[in-house]
Amino acid sequence: MNGIHSTAPRQLCTFELGDMLFGIDVQNVQEVLRYQEMTTVPLASSVIRGLINLRGQIVTAIDMRARLALPPRGGEEPPMNVVVRTADGVMSLLVDEIGDVLDLDATTFEHAPETMTPAVRELVVGVFKLEGRLLLLLHPERIAAGGSTVQRPEEQS
Amino acid sequence: MEDDPIREFLVEGSEHLDELDRSFVALEQNPTDKVLLGAIFRSVHTVKGTAGFLGFAKLEALTHAGETLLVKVRAGELELDVEMASLLLRMLDAVRAMFAQVEATGTDGDDDHIELAAALLAVAHPDAPARTSIFAAARASIAAAARISIAAGARVSMPAAARVPFQVVAPPPPAPAPPPTVEPSQPLADDVGGAKASALADSTIRVDVALLDRVMNLVGELVLARNRILQFGTRVNDAGFANASQRLNLLTTELQEGVMKTRMQPIGSVWSRFPRVVRDLAHTCGKKIELDLDGADTELDRTIIDAIKDPLTHAVRNAVDHGIETPERRRAAGKPEVGRLLLRAFHEGGQVNIEVSDDGGGLDLGRIRARALERGLVTSERAARMSDREVSHLIFEPGFSTAEKVTNVSGRGVGMDVVKTNIEKIGGTVDLSSELGRGTTLKVKIPLTLAIIPALIVTAATERFAIPQVSLLELVRLEGEQAQRGIERVHGTTVYRLRGNLLPIVFLDRELELVKEPRAHDVVNIVVLQAEDRQFGLVVDGINDTEEIVVKPLGKELKGMTTFAGATIMGDGRVALILDVLGIAHRSKVVVPGRERTAADGAAATRAAAEPKEALLVLEVGASTRMAIPLAMVARLEEIALADVEQSGGRQVVQYRGAILPLVALDRAVGAEPALPSEGPLQVVVYSEQGRSVGFIVSRILDVVEDVVKICVGTEREGVLGMAVVQGKVTELLDVQGVLMRDEPGFFRRAA
């Protein structure tokens, strides 16, 4: 038995990216919004889509497809915002669709399967087995961490 | 509710401690100052009393020991000496440590500082017969104060029951009546002083800092809302609305100014710790130093005060450790034994100026230059071309230290680099001026506040950006033909001639990679900016207004972006990025960031930096000597048949292009091993100057290369400037002038 079961959250806010279903502990989710106008940040990596004005607070919008190394969103549908709050601050995750808030049974929680890509595995704490599909539990602090979000390097002379 | 009285205790206690730091140092200078002694006694007594009231027995015991000593000093029975002062200061440190414990754990910790307390009591009872009995007396006294019986050797610990659980109606008053236990009776002769002090306290109130921050944030939001209303006002043609929005504008501005003032703190709050720091440090280094503080009431925003605490402390430590000389050296130099350290703060030009001056030995530019060369921080040519000011700024390079002994006091000189970085991080500048033998002054300039700043709004590739006005020097607009030709390329750099000076130019849209190719414009807008001590021009598409913007920091995800200092919300609700002028200057290489030059990279890095390479002609002279001459000095390379060489007046000459060309055999001229005589044609390098020519005979032309010429080793050899590494091989540099002066003196004498 592993200790994950005891710390797995019970209520998750869920969203979809492609055909994958993700979830974040509701305690970390401040709100969900439809597409917001963004100001792009020149020189930032493609993970940073821009800055949003959230009632006077400037929030960074993270393109979750880019962050999880998934192919870019096709089509005309604008992304939705999942505003996440961690110890490091507030940021908004750009996702395809917002799902429901689900109550989950800790016994359905498991380690992430080995078949995941490294980019996904980096952010996923574990999975909940739902009927017919997996719900991937995300670690919100890890989304902003790592060099993936820093500006593109200057040319070396 | 249990926390409030304890927090109160910690906050007030810390203030008492800071005050006591200053007072003890002052007391050392004036050991009999009654007023000072009274104030000190009151503070210590207060801390002790409240500690006892709150059940912090160890804290109470320690301060009791200090109080015992102070009572005797105040009564004139003992005179304060260095040992006593040091003990009392150590007591303050221990009390601070215990405060930290209280803050972290709610108890005063496990360390009862019994040795320190015993030492204080021992010094307070100097004629006690034996040490052991003093120790016992100390323990007994402390035990009595703590009202806990100590088993022999057991540490003093605080049973939970003794800690007073709190249902306090009101927080304890600043000077509580001493708890009914404890005392050797001490009359509080200074009650009158206490009453006066509280009268003064009534005109100020204590406000929680978090509350102030919230209010400040709200005012920031109000400023944004005001901006939006004003924007609507330009579109709506209603007199009533215009009036109302004007009134709102006025009120918001005043409110903003008022609230900013609440966040202003006098710089004295940072300086208050310096007398103690300087005293301790001077003792450690064996120096005598007098500290003067001028302008302690100069006010700064709280956030800035936090940011400059460490850099200033380090600058002060540096001045004490490395700046001011020992008394012996000062005497030998004819200076007063006591060194002077002056800290000045004042407002000027919309900024706060802070100066740290010492009358020490000053900066030895020669040693700094030498050390920088040693460390590979500059090339010898760069060093030769640097101004005095640039050389003195070398001490801000990381890894630099000219201290003979690296002390653990101020470290390896890494600190000065950190000082500069930290000051620049908040938008400030540092400057150094120094006179060898007389002293050094460090000048720091920092903005008044970080929260709300005036900024110029510009556009580049349809995106809006804000440029802090503090970096703005002027605006230049080029139209028509000037727009086409005003911006030139000189030596591979894009520049604009601004009143005779070449201003490096950076295109904002290209620098931020917003456009792929440069575009031509009818109108060119140049924003002239200041970064460190350099100026450069930023070309933008459009210039909007100057506005007051609220600076919002970028999230942790964007912390690594050097080109942006933050973001703001414009009047239309959209987000705009604030440019970091210094960051842009670094990125576009207009200003070379010092940090990139590390000792490890050494010659390779300096070579990669924009050092001009010279074109060289590499030759073989004599049998095997490798030499080089700047290609710029070579007029032509010729092959001359031996048969054409004639003798004239003891010299070899040849008829050449209608004139007589004197020949100089270089192998003889530089004392190189002569080549074997050959039948083939002579290889001649023709040098011309002002219509006169001379031909240098060499053995072979080896190559033409471009390389950085760095003279590694000087030489005494005639005709040779020195040795350098060219194409990876040791090569001698020909001293053309020298050879001519010796072998062809007539070259220079003949009239043009």
mmCIF file of N, CA and C in Angstrom, chain A residues 37-45 48 51-60 62 88-91 141 144-145 149-157, chain B residues 221 224 228 463-465 511-514 552-558 560-564 567-569 573-577 583 586-587 589 596 608-609:
data_model
loop_
_atom_site.group_PDB
_atom_site.id
_atom_site.type_symbol
_atom_site.label_atom_id
_atom_site.label_comp_id
_atom_site.label_asym_id
_atom_site.label_seq_id
_atom_site.Cartn_x
_atom_site.Cartn_y
_atom_site.Cartn_z
ATOM 1 N N GLU A 37 -9.382 38.050 -22.925
ATOM 2 C CA GLU A 37 -8.399 38.702 -23.761
ATOM 3 C C GLU A 37 -7.050 38.674 -23.072
ATOM 4 N N MET A 38 -6.009 38.411 -23.870
ATOM 5 C CA MET A 38 -4.676 38.286 -23.283
ATOM 6 C C MET A 38 -3.705 39.235 -23.953
ATOM 7 N N THR A 39 -2.725 39.681 -23.191
ATOM 8 C CA THR A 39 -1.607 40.426 -23.757
ATOM 9 C C THR A 39 -0.432 39.466 -23.870
ATOM 10 N N THR A 40 0.092 39.297 -25.079
ATOM 11 C CA THR A 40 1.198 38.351 -25.227
ATOM 12 C C THR A 40 2.460 38.892 -24.567
ATOM 13 N N VAL A 41 3.304 37.984 -24.127
ATOM 14 C CA VAL A 41 4.571 38.362 -23.509
ATOM 15 C C VAL A 41 5.680 38.044 -24.500
ATOM 16 N N PRO A 42 6.261 39.064 -25.143
ATOM 17 C CA PRO A 42 7.322 38.804 -26.121
ATOM 18 C C PRO A 42 8.483 38.064 -25.461
ATOM 19 N N LEU A 43 9.093 37.202 -26.200
ATOM 20 C CA LEU A 43 10.286 36.478 -25.777
ATOM 21 C C LEU A 43 10.008 35.354 -24.779
ATOM 22 N N ALA A 44 8.776 35.237 -24.325
ATOM 23 C CA ALA A 44 8.518 34.137 -23.388
ATOM 24 C C ALA A 44 8.342 32.851 -24.172
ATOM 25 N N SER A 45 8.522 31.724 -23.488
ATOM 26 C CA SER A 45 8.367 30.456 -24.187
ATOM 27 C C SER A 45 6.915 30.279 -24.596
ATOM 28 N N ILE A 48 3.801 30.142 -22.189
ATOM 29 C CA ILE A 48 3.144 31.342 -21.665
ATOM 30 C C ILE A 48 2.350 31.968 -22.796
ATOM 31 N N LEU A 51 -0.894 37.488 -20.635
ATOM 32 C CA LEU A 51 -1.313 37.999 -19.330
ATOM 33 C C LEU A 51 -2.786 38.398 -19.403
ATOM 34 N N ILE A 52 -3.508 38.077 -18.339
ATOM 35 C CA ILE A 52 -4.945 38.381 -18.277
ATOM 36 C C ILE A 52 -5.204 39.374 -17.153
ATOM 37 N N ASN A 53 -6.150 40.264 -17.365
ATOM 38 C CA ASN A 53 -6.580 41.157 -16.302
ATOM 39 C C ASN A 53 -7.771 40.518 -15.599
ATOM 40 N N LEU A 54 -7.515 40.017 -14.404
ATOM 41 C CA LEU A 54 -8.568 39.346 -13.653
ATOM 42 C C LEU A 54 -8.991 40.263 -12.522
ATOM 43 N N ARG A 55 -10.009 41.083 -12.791
ATOM 44 C CA ARG A 55 -10.496 42.027 -11.788
ATOM 45 C C ARG A 55 -9.343 42.800 -11.154
ATOM 46 N N GLY A 56 -8.461 43.305 -11.961
ATOM 47 C CA GLY A 56 -7.387 44.145 -11.460
ATOM 48 C C GLY A 56 -6.126 43.373 -11.114
ATOM 49 N N GLN A 57 -6.213 42.064 -11.098
ATOM 50 C CA GLN A 57 -5.013 41.294 -10.821
ATOM 51 C C GLN A 57 -4.456 40.769 -12.131
ATOM 52 N N ILE A 58 -3.166 40.857 -12.303
ATOM 53 C CA ILE A 58 -2.558 40.406 -13.549
ATOM 54 C C ILE A 58 -2.153 38.943 -13.374
ATOM 55 N N VAL A 59 -2.730 38.107 -14.208
ATOM 56 C CA VAL A 59 -2.551 36.666 -14.053
ATOM 57 C C VAL A 59 -1.926 36.106 -15.320
ATOM 58 N N THR A 60 -0.941 35.239 -15.148
ATOM 59 C CA THR A 60 -0.294 34.633 -16.303
ATOM 60 C C THR A 60 -1.153 33.488 -16.818
ATOM 61 N N ILE A 62 -1.286 30.083 -18.862
ATOM 62 C CA ILE A 62 -0.387 29.011 -19.280
ATOM 63 C C ILE A 62 -1.123 28.136 -20.279
ATOM 64 N N ASP A 88 2.656 29.813 -4.659
ATOM 65 C CA ASP A 88 3.471 30.755 -5.419
ATOM 66 C C ASP A 88 2.650 31.869 -6.050
ATOM 67 N N GLY A 89 1.335 31.765 -6.000
ATOM 68 C CA GLY A 89 0.528 32.818 -6.599
ATOM 69 C C GLY A 89 -0.592 32.247 -7.451
ATOM 70 N N VAL A 90 -1.129 33.134 -8.255
ATOM 71 C CA VAL A 90 -2.295 32.759 -9.058
ATOM 72 C C VAL A 90 -1.879 32.659 -10.522
ATOM 73 N N MET A 91 -2.388 31.657 -11.239
ATOM 74 C CA MET A 91 -2.163 31.590 -12.678
ATOM 75 C C MET A 91 -3.389 30.965 -13.324
ATOM 76 N N GLU A 141 1.552 23.055 -8.332
ATOM 77 C CA GLU A 141 2.816 23.772 -8.153
ATOM 78 C C GLU A 141 3.801 23.469 -9.254
ATOM 79 N N ALA A 144 4.065 25.662 -12.954
ATOM 80 C CA ALA A 144 4.856 26.873 -13.198
ATOM 81 C C ALA A 144 6.331 26.645 -12.998
ATOM 82 N N ALA A 145 6.677 25.537 -12.372
ATOM 83 C CA ALA A 145 8.091 25.329 -12.049
ATOM 84 C C ALA A 145 8.846 24.869 -13.279
ATOM 85 N N THR A 149 9.247 27.640 -18.660
ATOM 86 C CA THR A 149 8.487 28.878 -18.833
ATOM 87 C C THR A 149 9.364 30.114 -18.923
ATOM 88 N N VAL A 150 10.669 29.937 -18.833
ATOM 89 C CA VAL A 150 11.531 31.116 -18.843
ATOM 90 C C VAL A 150 11.732 31.607 -20.268
ATOM 91 N N GLN A 151 12.173 32.821 -20.399
ATOM 92 C CA GLN A 151 12.254 33.412 -21.730
ATOM 93 C C GLN A 151 13.267 32.703 -22.581
ATOM 94 N N ARG A 152 13.077 32.821 -23.827
ATOM 95 C CA ARG A 152 14.003 32.194 -24.748
ATOM 96 C C ARG A 152 15.373 32.834 -24.558
ATOM 97 N N PRO A 153 16.406 32.025 -24.658
ATOM 98 C CA PRO A 153 17.737 32.564 -24.374
ATOM 99 C C PRO A 153 18.168 33.555 -25.437
ATOM 100 N N GLU A 154 19.027 34.498 -25.023
ATOM 101 C CA GLU A 154 19.563 35.452 -25.986
ATOM 102 C C GLU A 154 20.557 34.731 -26.864
ATOM 103 N N GLU A 155 20.829 35.328 -27.995
ATOM 104 C CA GLU A 155 21.840 34.708 -28.844
ATOM 105 C C GLU A 155 23.183 34.830 -28.165
ATOM 106 N N GLN A 156 23.926 33.760 -28.208
ATOM 107 C CA GLN A 156 25.269 33.828 -27.640
ATOM 108 C C GLN A 156 26.174 34.454 -28.678
ATOM 109 N N SER A 157 26.958 35.432 -28.279
ATOM 110 C CA SER A 157 27.788 36.110 -29.284
ATOM 111 C C SER A 157 28.983 35.250 -29.650
ATOM 112 N N GLU B 221 -5.804 50.158 -6.969
ATOM 113 C CA GLU B 221 -6.970 49.838 -7.783
ATOM 114 C C GLU B 221 -7.790 51.079 -8.065
ATOM 115 N N LEU B 224 -6.371 52.917 -10.876
ATOM 116 C CA LEU B 224 -6.730 52.322 -12.166
ATOM 117 C C LEU B 224 -8.152 52.673 -12.554
ATOM 118 N N ARG B 228 -9.621 54.780 -15.818
ATOM 119 C CA ARG B 228 -10.685 54.361 -16.738
ATOM 120 C C ARG B 228 -11.767 55.406 -16.848
ATOM 121 N N GLU B 463 1.781 46.489 -30.207
ATOM 122 C CA GLU B 463 1.691 46.186 -28.780
ATOM 123 C C GLU B 463 2.096 47.411 -27.990
ATOM 124 N N ARG B 464 1.455 47.575 -26.828
ATOM 125 C CA ARG B 464 1.782 48.721 -25.993
ATOM 126 C C ARG B 464 2.779 48.331 -24.912
ATOM 127 N N PHE B 465 3.701 49.242 -24.609
ATOM 128 C CA PHE B 465 4.654 49.011 -23.531
ATOM 129 C C PHE B 465 4.818 50.296 -22.729
ATOM 130 N N GLU B 511 14.044 43.742 -31.142
ATOM 131 C CA GLU B 511 14.620 43.205 -29.916
ATOM 132 C C GLU B 511 13.662 42.252 -29.232
ATOM 133 N N LEU B 512 12.371 42.581 -29.285
ATOM 134 C CA LEU B 512 11.380 41.706 -28.662
ATOM 135 C C LEU B 512 10.884 40.647 -29.632
ATOM 136 N N GLU B 513 11.525 40.586 -30.797
ATOM 137 C CA GLU B 513 11.188 39.568 -31.802
ATOM 138 C C GLU B 513 9.719 39.620 -32.182
ATOM 139 N N LEU B 514 9.226 40.831 -32.328
ATOM 140 C CA LEU B 514 7.826 40.986 -32.727
ATOM 141 C C LEU B 514 7.699 41.044 -34.236
ATOM 142 N N LYS B 552 2.638 46.287 -11.260
ATOM 143 C CA LYS B 552 2.286 44.990 -10.698
ATOM 144 C C LYS B 552 3.400 44.007 -11.053
ATOM 145 N N PRO B 553 3.841 43.252 -10.083
ATOM 146 C CA PRO B 553 4.950 42.348 -10.391
ATOM 147 C C PRO B 553 4.490 41.207 -11.288
ATOM 148 N N LEU B 554 5.419 40.673 -12.043
ATOM 149 C CA LEU B 554 5.120 39.512 -12.867
ATOM 150 C C LEU B 554 5.128 38.276 -11.983
ATOM 151 N N GLY B 555 4.351 37.298 -12.395
ATOM 152 C CA GLY B 555 4.260 36.096 -11.598
ATOM 153 C C GLY B 555 5.573 35.325 -11.585
ATOM 154 N N LYS B 556 5.627 34.342 -10.701
ATOM 155 C CA LYS B 556 6.845 33.552 -10.564
ATOM 156 C C LYS B 556 7.225 32.899 -11.877
ATOM 157 N N GLU B 557 6.215 32.604 -12.698
ATOM 158 C CA GLU B 557 6.499 31.926 -13.970
ATOM 159 C C GLU B 557 7.335 32.806 -14.879
ATOM 160 N N LEU B 558 7.279 34.117 -14.667
ATOM 161 C CA LEU B 558 7.946 35.030 -15.589
ATOM 162 C C LEU B 558 9.147 35.706 -14.953
ATOM 163 N N GLY B 560 12.128 35.069 -14.796
ATOM 164 C CA GLY B 560 13.394 35.053 -15.513
ATOM 165 C C GLY B 560 13.487 36.060 -16.641
ATOM 166 N N MET B 561 12.422 36.797 -16.902
ATOM 167 C CA MET B 561 12.441 37.700 -18.052
ATOM 168 C C MET B 561 13.147 38.993 -17.694
ATOM 169 N N THR B 562 14.307 39.205 -18.270
ATOM 170 C CA THR B 562 15.088 40.383 -17.906
ATOM 171 C C THR B 562 14.602 41.636 -18.609
ATOM 172 N N THR B 563 13.821 41.494 -19.674
ATOM 173 C CA THR B 563 13.444 42.680 -20.433
ATOM 174 C C THR B 563 12.217 43.370 -19.866
ATOM 175 N N PHE B 564 11.514 42.708 -18.938
ATOM 176 C CA PHE B 564 10.305 43.318 -18.396
ATOM 177 C C PHE B 564 10.400 43.447 -16.890
ATOM 178 N N ALA B 567 4.179 44.550 -14.933
ATOM 179 C CA ALA B 567 3.087 44.813 -15.867
ATOM 180 C C ALA B 567 2.127 45.791 -15.214
ATOM 181 N N THR B 568 1.264 46.367 -16.021
ATOM 182 C CA THR B 568 0.287 47.299 -15.478
ATOM 183 C C THR B 568 -1.017 47.151 -16.248
ATOM 184 N N ILE B 569 -2.076 47.690 -15.685
ATOM 185 C CA ILE B 569 -3.368 47.647 -16.367
ATOM 186 C C ILE B 569 -3.659 49.032 -16.871
ATOM 187 N N GLY B 573 -8.357 48.736 -19.580
ATOM 188 C CA GLY B 573 -8.483 47.439 -18.936
ATOM 189 C C GLY B 573 -7.521 46.385 -19.448
ATOM 190 N N ARG B 574 -6.784 46.715 -20.483
ATOM 191 C CA ARG B 574 -5.867 45.701 -21.013
ATOM 192 C C ARG B 574 -4.527 45.771 -20.292
ATOM 193 N N VAL B 575 -3.840 44.660 -20.350
ATOM 194 C CA VAL B 575 -2.549 44.570 -19.664
ATOM 195 C C VAL B 575 -1.456 45.086 -20.592
ATOM 196 N N ALA B 576 -0.512 45.848 -20.042
ATOM 197 C CA ALA B 576 0.656 46.277 -20.812
ATOM 198 C C ALA B 576 1.907 45.930 -20.011
ATOM 199 N N LEU B 577 2.954 45.543 -20.698
ATOM 200 C CA LEU B 577 4.186 45.184 -20.013
ATOM 201 C C LEU B 577 5.035 46.418 -19.795
ATOM 202 N N GLY B 583 17.554 45.793 -18.559
ATOM 203 C CA GLY B 583 17.462 44.464 -19.150
ATOM 204 C C GLY B 583 17.552 44.523 -20.667
ATOM 205 N N HIS B 586 21.084 45.280 -21.709
ATOM 206 C CA HIS B 586 21.947 44.107 -21.635
ATOM 207 C C HIS B 586 21.686 43.179 -22.808
ATOM 208 N N ARG B 587 20.417 42.931 -23.072
ATOM 209 C CA ARG B 587 20.074 41.951 -24.090
ATOM 210 C C ARG B 587 20.556 42.388 -25.456
ATOM 211 N N LYS B 589 23.076 44.189 -25.966
ATOM 212 C CA LYS B 589 24.518 44.374 -25.855
ATOM 213 C C LYS B 589 24.954 45.832 -25.919
ATOM 214 N N GLU B 596 28.693 38.651 -16.962
ATOM 215 C CA GLU B 596 28.973 37.586 -17.912
ATOM 216 C C GLU B 596 30.448 37.277 -18.005
ATOM 217 N N ALA B 608 35.974 36.503 -27.348
ATOM 218 C CA ALA B 608 34.645 36.445 -27.951
ATOM 219 C C ALA B 608 33.932 37.789 -27.858
ATOM 220 N N ALA B 609 34.248 38.537 -26.811
ATOM 221 C CA ALA B 609 33.636 39.865 -26.685
ATOM 222 C C ALA B 609 34.088 40.734 -27.841
#
